[in-house]
Coordinates of C-alpha atoms in Angstrom, one line a residue:
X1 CA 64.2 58.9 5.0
X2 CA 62.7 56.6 7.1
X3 CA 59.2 57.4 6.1
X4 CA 60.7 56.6 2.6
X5 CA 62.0 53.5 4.0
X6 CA 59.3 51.9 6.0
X7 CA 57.3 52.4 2.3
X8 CA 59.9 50.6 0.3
X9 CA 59.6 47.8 2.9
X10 CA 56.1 47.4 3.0
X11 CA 55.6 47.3 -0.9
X12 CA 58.7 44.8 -1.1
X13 CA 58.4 42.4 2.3
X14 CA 55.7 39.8 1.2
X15 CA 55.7 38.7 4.6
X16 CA 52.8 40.4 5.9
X17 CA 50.7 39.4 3.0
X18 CA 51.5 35.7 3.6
X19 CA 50.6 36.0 7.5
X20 CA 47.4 37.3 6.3
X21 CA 46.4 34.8 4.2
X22 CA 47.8 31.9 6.7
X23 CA 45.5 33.6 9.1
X24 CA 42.6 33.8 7.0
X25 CA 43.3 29.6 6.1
X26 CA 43.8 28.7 9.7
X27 CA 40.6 30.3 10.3
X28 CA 39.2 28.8 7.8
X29 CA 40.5 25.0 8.6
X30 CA 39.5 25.8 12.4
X31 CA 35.7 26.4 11.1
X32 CA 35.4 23.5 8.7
X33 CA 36.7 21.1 11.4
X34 CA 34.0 22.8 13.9
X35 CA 31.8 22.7 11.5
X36 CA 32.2 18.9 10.2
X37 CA 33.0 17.3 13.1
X38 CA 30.1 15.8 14.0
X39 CA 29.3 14.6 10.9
X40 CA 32.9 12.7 11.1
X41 CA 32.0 11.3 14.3
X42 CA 28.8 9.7 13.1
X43 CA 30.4 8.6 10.0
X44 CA 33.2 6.7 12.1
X45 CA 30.6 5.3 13.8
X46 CA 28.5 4.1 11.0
X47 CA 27.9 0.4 10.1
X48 CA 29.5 -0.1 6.4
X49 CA 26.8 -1.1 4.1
X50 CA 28.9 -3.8 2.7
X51 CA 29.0 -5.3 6.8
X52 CA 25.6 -4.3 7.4
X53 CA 23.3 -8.1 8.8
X54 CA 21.4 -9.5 6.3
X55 CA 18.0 -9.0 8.8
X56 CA 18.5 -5.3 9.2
X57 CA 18.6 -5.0 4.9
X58 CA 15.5 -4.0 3.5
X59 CA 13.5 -7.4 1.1
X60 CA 13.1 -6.7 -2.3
X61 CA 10.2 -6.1 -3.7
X62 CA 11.1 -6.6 -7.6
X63 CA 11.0 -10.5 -7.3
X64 CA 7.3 -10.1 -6.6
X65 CA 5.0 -11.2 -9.5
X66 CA 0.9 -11.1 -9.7
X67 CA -0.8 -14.0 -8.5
X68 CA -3.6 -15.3 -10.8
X69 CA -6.2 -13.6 -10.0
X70 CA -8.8 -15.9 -11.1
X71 CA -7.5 -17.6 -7.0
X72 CA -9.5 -14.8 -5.4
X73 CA -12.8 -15.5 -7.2
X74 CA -15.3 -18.7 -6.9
X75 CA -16.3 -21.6 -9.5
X76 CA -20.0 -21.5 -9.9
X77 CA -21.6 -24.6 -9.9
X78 CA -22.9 -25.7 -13.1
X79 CA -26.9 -25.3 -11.3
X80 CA -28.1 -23.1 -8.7
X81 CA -28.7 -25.1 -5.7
X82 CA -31.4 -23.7 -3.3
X83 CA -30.7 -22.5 0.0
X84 CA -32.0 -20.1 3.1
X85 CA -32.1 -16.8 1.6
X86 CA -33.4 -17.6 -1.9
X87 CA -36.1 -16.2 -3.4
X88 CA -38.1 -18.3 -6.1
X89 CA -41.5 -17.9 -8.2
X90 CA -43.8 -21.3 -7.6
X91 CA -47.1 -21.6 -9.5
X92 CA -49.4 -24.5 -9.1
X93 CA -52.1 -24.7 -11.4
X94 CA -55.3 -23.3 -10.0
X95 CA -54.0 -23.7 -6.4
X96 CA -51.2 -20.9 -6.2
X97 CA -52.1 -18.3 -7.8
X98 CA -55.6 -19.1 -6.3
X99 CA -57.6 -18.3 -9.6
X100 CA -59.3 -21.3 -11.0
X101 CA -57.8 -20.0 -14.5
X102 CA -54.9 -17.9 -13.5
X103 CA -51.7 -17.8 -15.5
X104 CA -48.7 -17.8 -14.7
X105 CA -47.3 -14.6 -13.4
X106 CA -44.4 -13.0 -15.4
X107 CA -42.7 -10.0 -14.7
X108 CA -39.5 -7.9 -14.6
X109 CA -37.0 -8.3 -11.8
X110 CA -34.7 -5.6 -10.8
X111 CA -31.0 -5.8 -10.0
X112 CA -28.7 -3.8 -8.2
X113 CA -27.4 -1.1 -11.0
X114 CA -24.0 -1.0 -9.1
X115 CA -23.6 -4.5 -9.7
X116 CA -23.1 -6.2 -13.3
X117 CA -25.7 -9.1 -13.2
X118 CA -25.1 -12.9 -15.0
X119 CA -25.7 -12.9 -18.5
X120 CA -25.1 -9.4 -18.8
X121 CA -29.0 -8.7 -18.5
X122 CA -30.4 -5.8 -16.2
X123 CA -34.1 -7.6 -15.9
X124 CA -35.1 -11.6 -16.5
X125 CA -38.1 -12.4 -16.4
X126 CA -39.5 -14.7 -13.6
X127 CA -42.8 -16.7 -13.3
X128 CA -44.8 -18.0 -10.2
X129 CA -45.8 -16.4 -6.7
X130 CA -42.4 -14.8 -5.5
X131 CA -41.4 -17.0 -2.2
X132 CA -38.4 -16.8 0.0
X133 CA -36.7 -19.9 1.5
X134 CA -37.0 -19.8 5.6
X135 CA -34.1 -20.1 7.6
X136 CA -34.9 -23.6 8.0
X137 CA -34.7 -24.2 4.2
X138 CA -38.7 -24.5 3.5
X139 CA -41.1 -22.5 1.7
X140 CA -44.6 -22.1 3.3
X141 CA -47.3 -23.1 0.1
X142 CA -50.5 -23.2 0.8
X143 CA -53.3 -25.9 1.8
X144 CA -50.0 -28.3 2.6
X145 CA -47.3 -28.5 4.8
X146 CA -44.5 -26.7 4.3
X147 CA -42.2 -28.1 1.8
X148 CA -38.5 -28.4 1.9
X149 CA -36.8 -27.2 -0.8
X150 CA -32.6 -26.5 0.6
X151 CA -30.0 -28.1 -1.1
X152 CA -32.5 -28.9 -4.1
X153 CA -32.2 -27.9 -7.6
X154 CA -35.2 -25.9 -9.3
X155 CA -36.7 -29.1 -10.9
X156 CA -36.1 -31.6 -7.4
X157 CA -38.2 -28.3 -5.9
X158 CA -41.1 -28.1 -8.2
X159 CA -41.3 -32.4 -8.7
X160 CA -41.1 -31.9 -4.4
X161 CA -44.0 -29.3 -4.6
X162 CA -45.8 -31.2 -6.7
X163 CA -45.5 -34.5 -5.0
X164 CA -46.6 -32.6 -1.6
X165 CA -50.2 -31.8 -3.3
X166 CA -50.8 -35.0 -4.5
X167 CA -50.0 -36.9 -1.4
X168 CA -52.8 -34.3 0.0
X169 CA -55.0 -35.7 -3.1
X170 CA -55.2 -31.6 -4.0
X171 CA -53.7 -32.8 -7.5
X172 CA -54.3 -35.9 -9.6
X173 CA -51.4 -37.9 -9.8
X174 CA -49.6 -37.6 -13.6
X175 CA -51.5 -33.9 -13.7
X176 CA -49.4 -31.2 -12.0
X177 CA -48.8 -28.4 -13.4
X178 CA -46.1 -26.8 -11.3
X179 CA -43.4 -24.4 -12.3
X180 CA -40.4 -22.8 -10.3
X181 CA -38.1 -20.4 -11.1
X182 CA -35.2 -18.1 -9.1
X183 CA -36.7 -14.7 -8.9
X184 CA -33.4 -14.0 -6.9
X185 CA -30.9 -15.4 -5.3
X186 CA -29.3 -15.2 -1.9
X187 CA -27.2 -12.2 -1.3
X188 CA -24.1 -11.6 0.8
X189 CA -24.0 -7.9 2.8
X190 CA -19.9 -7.3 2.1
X191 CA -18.7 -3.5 3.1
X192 CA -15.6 -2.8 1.1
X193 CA -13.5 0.2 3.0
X194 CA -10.5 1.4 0.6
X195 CA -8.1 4.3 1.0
X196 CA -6.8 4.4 -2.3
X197 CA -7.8 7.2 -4.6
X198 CA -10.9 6.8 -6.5
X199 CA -10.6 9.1 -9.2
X200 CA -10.3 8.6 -12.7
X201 CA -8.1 11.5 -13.6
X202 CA -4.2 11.6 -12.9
X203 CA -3.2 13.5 -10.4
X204 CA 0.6 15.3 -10.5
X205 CA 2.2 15.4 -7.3
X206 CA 5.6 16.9 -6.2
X207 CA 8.0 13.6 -5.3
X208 CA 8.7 15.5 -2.4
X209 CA 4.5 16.3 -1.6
X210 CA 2.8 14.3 1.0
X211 CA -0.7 13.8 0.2
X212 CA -3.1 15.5 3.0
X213 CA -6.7 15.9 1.7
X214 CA -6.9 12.7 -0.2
X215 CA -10.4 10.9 1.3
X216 CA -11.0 7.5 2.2
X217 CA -13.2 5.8 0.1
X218 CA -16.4 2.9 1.5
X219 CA -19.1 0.8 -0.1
X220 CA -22.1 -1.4 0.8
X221 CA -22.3 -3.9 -1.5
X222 CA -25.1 -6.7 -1.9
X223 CA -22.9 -10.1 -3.5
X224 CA -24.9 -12.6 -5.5
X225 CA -23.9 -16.5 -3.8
X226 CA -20.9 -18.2 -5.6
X227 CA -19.6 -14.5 -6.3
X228 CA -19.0 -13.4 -3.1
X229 CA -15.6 -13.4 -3.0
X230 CA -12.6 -11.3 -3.2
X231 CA -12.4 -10.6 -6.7
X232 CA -16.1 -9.3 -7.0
X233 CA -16.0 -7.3 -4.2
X234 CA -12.8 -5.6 -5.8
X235 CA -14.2 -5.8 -8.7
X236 CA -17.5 -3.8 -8.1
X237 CA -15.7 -1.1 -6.2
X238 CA -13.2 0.1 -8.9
X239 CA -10.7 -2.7 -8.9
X240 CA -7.0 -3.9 -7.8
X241 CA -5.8 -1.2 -5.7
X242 CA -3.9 1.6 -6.9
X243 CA -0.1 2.9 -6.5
X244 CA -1.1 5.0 -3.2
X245 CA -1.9 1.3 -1.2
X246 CA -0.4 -1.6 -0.8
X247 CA -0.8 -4.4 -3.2
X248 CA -2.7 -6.6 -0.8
X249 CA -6.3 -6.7 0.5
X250 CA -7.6 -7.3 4.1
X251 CA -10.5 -9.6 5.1
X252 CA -11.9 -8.9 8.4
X253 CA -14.2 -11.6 9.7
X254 CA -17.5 -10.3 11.7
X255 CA -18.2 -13.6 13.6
X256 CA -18.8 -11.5 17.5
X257 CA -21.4 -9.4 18.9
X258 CA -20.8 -5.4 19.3
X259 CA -21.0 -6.6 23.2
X260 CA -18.9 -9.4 23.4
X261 CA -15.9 -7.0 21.1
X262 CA -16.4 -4.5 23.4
X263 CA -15.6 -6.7 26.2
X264 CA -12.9 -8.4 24.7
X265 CA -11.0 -5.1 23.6
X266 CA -11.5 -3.7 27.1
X267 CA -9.7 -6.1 28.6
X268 CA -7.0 -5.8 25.9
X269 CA -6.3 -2.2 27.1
X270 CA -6.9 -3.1 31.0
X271 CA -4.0 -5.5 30.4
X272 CA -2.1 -2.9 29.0
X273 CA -2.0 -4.3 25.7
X274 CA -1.1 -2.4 22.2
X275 CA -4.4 -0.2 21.6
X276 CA -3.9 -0.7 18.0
X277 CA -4.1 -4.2 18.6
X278 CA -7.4 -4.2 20.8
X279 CA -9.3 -1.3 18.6
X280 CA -8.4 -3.5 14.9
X281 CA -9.2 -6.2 16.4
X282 CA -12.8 -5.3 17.6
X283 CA -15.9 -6.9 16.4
X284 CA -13.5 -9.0 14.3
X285 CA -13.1 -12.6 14.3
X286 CA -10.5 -12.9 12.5
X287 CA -7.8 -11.1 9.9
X288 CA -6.7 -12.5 7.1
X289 CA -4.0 -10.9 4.5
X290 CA -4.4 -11.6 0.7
X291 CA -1.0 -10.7 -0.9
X292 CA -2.0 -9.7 -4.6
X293 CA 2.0 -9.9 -5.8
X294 CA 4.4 -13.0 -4.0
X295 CA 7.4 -14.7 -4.7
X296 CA 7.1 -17.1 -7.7
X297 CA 8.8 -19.9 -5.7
X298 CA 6.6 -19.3 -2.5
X299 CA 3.3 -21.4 -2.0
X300 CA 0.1 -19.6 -2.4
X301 CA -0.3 -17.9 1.4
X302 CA -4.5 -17.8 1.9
X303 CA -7.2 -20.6 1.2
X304 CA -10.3 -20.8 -0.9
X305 CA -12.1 -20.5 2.4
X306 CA -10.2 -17.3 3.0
X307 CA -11.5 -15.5 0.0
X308 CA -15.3 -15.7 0.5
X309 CA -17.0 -13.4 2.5
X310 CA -20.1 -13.6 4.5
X311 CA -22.4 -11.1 5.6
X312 CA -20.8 -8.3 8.0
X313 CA -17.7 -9.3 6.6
X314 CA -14.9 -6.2 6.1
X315 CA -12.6 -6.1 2.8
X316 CA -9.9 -3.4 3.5
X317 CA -7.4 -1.5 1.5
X318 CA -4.7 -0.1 3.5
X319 CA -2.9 3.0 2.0
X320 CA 1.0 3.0 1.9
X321 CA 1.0 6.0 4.5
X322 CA 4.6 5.2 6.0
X323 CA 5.8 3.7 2.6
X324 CA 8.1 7.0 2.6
X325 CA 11.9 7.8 3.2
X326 CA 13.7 11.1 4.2
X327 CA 16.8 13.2 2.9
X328 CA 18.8 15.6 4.3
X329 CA 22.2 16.8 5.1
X330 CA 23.3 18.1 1.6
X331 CA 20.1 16.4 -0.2
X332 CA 17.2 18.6 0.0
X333 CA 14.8 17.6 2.6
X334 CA 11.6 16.3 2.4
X335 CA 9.8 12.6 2.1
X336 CA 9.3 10.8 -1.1
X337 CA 7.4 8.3 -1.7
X338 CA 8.8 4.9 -2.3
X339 CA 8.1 3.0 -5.3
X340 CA 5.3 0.1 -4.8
X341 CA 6.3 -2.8 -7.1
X342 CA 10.1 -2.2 -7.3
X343 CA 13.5 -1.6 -5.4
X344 CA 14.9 1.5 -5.0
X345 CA 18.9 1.6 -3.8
X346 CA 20.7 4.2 -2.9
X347 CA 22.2 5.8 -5.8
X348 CA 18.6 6.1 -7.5
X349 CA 17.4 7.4 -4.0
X350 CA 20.1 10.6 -3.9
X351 CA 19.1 11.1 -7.9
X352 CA 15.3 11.0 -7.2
X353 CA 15.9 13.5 -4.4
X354 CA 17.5 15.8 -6.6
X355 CA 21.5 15.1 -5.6
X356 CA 24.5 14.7 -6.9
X357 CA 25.8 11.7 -7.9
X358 CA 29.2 12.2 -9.0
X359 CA 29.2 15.3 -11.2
X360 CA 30.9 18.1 -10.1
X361 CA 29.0 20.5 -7.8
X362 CA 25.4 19.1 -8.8
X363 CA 22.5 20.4 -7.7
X364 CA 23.1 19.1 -4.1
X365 CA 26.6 21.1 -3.8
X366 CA 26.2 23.5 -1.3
X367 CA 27.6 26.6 -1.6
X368 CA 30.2 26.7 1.6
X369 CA 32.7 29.3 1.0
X370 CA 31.4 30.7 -2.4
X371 CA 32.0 33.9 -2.3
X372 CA 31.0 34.4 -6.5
X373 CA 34.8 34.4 -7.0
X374 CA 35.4 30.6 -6.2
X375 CA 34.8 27.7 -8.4
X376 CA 32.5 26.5 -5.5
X377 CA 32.6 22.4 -5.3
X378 CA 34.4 21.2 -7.6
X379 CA 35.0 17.7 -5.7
X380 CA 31.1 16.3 -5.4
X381 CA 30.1 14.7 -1.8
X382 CA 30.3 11.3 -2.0
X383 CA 29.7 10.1 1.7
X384 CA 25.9 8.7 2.4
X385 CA 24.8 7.8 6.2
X386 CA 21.2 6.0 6.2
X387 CA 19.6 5.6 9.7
X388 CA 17.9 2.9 9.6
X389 CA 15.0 2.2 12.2
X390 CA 14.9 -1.6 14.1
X391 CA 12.2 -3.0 15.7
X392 CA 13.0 -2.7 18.6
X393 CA 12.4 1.4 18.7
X394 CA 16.5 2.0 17.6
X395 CA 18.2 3.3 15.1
X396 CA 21.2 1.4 12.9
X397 CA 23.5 4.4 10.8
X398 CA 24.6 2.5 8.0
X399 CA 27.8 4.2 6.1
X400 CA 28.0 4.1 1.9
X401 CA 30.6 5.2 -0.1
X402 CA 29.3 6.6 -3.5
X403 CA 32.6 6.2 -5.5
X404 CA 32.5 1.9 -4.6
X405 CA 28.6 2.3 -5.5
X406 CA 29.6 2.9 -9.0
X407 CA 31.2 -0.5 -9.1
X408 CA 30.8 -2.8 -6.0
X409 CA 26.9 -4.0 -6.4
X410 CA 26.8 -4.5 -2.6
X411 CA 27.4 -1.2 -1.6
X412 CA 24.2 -0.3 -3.3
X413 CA 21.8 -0.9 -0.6
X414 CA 18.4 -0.8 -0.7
X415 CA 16.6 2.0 1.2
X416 CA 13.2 0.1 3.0
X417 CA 10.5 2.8 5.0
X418 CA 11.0 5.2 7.1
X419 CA 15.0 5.3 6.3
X420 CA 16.4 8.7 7.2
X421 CA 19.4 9.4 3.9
X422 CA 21.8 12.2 4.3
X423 CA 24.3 12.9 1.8
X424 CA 27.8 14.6 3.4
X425 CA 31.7 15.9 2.1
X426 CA 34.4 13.5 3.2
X427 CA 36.6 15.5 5.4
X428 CA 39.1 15.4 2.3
X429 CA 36.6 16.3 -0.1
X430 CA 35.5 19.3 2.1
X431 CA 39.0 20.0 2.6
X432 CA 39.8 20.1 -1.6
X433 CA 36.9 22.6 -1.8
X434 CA 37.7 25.1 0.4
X435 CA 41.6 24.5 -0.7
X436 CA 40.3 25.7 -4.5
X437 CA 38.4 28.3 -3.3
X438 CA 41.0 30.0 -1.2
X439 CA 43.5 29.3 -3.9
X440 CA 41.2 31.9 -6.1
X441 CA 41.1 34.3 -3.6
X442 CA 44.7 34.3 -2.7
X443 CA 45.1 34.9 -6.6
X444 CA 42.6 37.6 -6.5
X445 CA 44.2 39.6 -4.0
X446 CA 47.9 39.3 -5.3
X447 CA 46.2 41.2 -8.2
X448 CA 44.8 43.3 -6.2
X449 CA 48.1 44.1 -4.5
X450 CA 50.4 44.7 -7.8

């Protein structure tokens, strides 16, 4: 009888069932709110992005347009004027070449095969006894004085030449037969060092992939006068830079000694200076940046006097290294690269990493309390902290709320370098998941009990 009872009440009492299951959700609600509650704390503690200072947002970069790039390069002068460095053919009749009845001398000259010459020609030909110009703008012809010739054009030199025999009385007034011609001109030494890739084929990377074998890439070029500038030295060594640097180009000045930049870098260091700061700025006089993209109302931020180069001189592509930001939380983790000539805000940032944007679940729902008999996450996360790093070494945690994203333009802020983006469940989100899920399994197991 009583064994008959105690049966009747245990398949009729639903008491101990509910017990169970309010067990099994207090358990449940006690973990989640273990579970979440840090990410609640830093949430509550989280700058809004709509309140975030205007210095601490990232600057756009799609208001940037090209500069003319015709700014970076040199007008040639309509003649060549001589200078130190030159190298031009003289012939004077029956004096230089010294045969009584020599003629002139042509031949072939040779130019750099890296470089595309003027007047698309590989080889000119030249007449006269090749001749350099000294350093003090003179060329050394025989049986006279040496003549200058700097800052002359190639018919003041020869009717200079020619006047210099016939004040000797080497050359009968009215009679000279003198020629001169540029066998080749002054050169500039430039050494272009780029860290951009210099291949011609595409290569297909992972958003996610960082880029660890990719070499650096450096040339010694020999620049022609009036084209040694910017543009050329780009130019000859394959061009504007490419999507892995940044769109500007470095001039380094070599105006010091390997002594004297020693010196000055040492005491840099010994006055506990920024090493980077001491070791860039070795052997270099001075830096200049050429922006290749600005602001179309900005003024145009270098000189013509910034964009020629002299001998020794360094032009320097940087590569976008830290141009990178991070995911995590619900967002898979890695670090993508940013995009180089546009903005990126945070609702394209979660979709290029692969999250959720307001579907149900997406592909950044984790699976927290899916069992295989829940619906899983039905309500998406919508919650986004950025941490942001200052200048000063700290961090700012800016707070962004997905569902005012789809409609408020200033909660889509824009993610700048090195930001840190972590996609979380609002506690009621969290809460409406696990409520859903349960809610299945209670159902399941009052079918398993009939």
């Amino acid at each position: 009888m009583k064994t008959t009872e105690r049966g009747e009440n245990h398949r009729l009492s639903p008491r101990p069932l509910v017990e169970v299951l309010w067990t099994a959700f207090s358990a449940i609600a006690l973990l989640m709110a273990t579970q979440f509650g840090c990410a609640i704390s830093s949430a509550k503690h989280a700058v809004p992005a709509t309140r975030v200072p205007e210095v601490f947002l990232a600057e756009t970069r799609s208001d940037l347009v090209p500069i003319n790039y015709a700014l970076l390069g040199q007008t040639p002068p309509a003649t060549h004027m001589i200078a130190p460095g030159d190298t031009i053919g003289v012939y004077v009749h029956s004096i230089l070449p010294p045969q009584q009845d020599a003629a002139p001398m042509v031949y072939q000259r040779s130019i750099n095969e890296g470089y595309y010459p003027a007047n698309g020609s590989l080889e000119s030909p030249s007449m006269g006894v090749p001749m350099e110009v000294q350093v003090d703008g003179t060329i050394p012809v025989p049986l006279v004085d040496p003549v200058q010739v700097a800052g002359m054009t190639l018919a003041d030199a020869r009717k200079a030449i020619g006047e210099a025999y016939v004040k000797k009385e080497l050359i009968q007034e009215g009679r000279e037969r003198v020629l001169v011609s540029l066998v080749r001109a002054r050169v500039h030494r430039i050494l272009v060092v780029r860290e951009d890739s210099q291949t011609d084929i595409p290569t297909m990377l992972r958003k996610d992939a960082t880029i660890y074998t990719k070499k650096g890439h450096g040339e010694v070029v020999d620049l022609p006068t009036f084209e040694n500038d910017v543009l050329h030295a780009l130019t000859v060594t394959g061009g504007l830079p490419g999507i892995d640097a940044h769109n500007k180009v470095w001039v380094l000045r070599s105006g010091q000694s390997s002594e004297v930049a020693f010196q000055a870098a040492g005491s840099l260091l010994q006055n506990c200076e920024n090493p980077h700061d001491a070791f860039t700025s070795m052997g270099c006089k001075e830096r200049i940046c050429i922006p290749l993209k600005i602001r179309s109302c900005d003024p145009i931020p270098f000189s013509q006097q910034d964009i020629v180069l002299n001998d020794g001189d360094v032009v320097y592509v940087e590569p976008r290294i830290e141009d990178v930001f991070y995911t995590g939380g619900l967002l898979p983790g890695g670090s993508i690269p940013l995009p180089r000539d546009h903005d990126l805000d945070v609702i394209e940032a979660i979709a290029l990493a692969n999250g959720s944007t307001g579907g149900p679940g997406g592909s950044s729902g984790v699976a927290v309390f899916r069992a295989g008999a829940g619906p899983g996450n039905i309500v998406p996360p919508t919650r986004v902290i950025i941490l942001r790093r200052l200048a000063n070494g700290q961090q700012l945690p800016i707070r962004v709320d997905l569902v005012k994203a789809m409609h408020d333009v200033n909660e889509r802020i824009l993610i700048q370098p090195e930001d840190v983006v972590m996609l979380h469940f609002k506690p009621q989100e969290q809460f409406s998941n696990v409520l859903l899920n349960f809610f299945d399994f209670n159902v399941s197991l009052s079918d398993a009990f009939k």
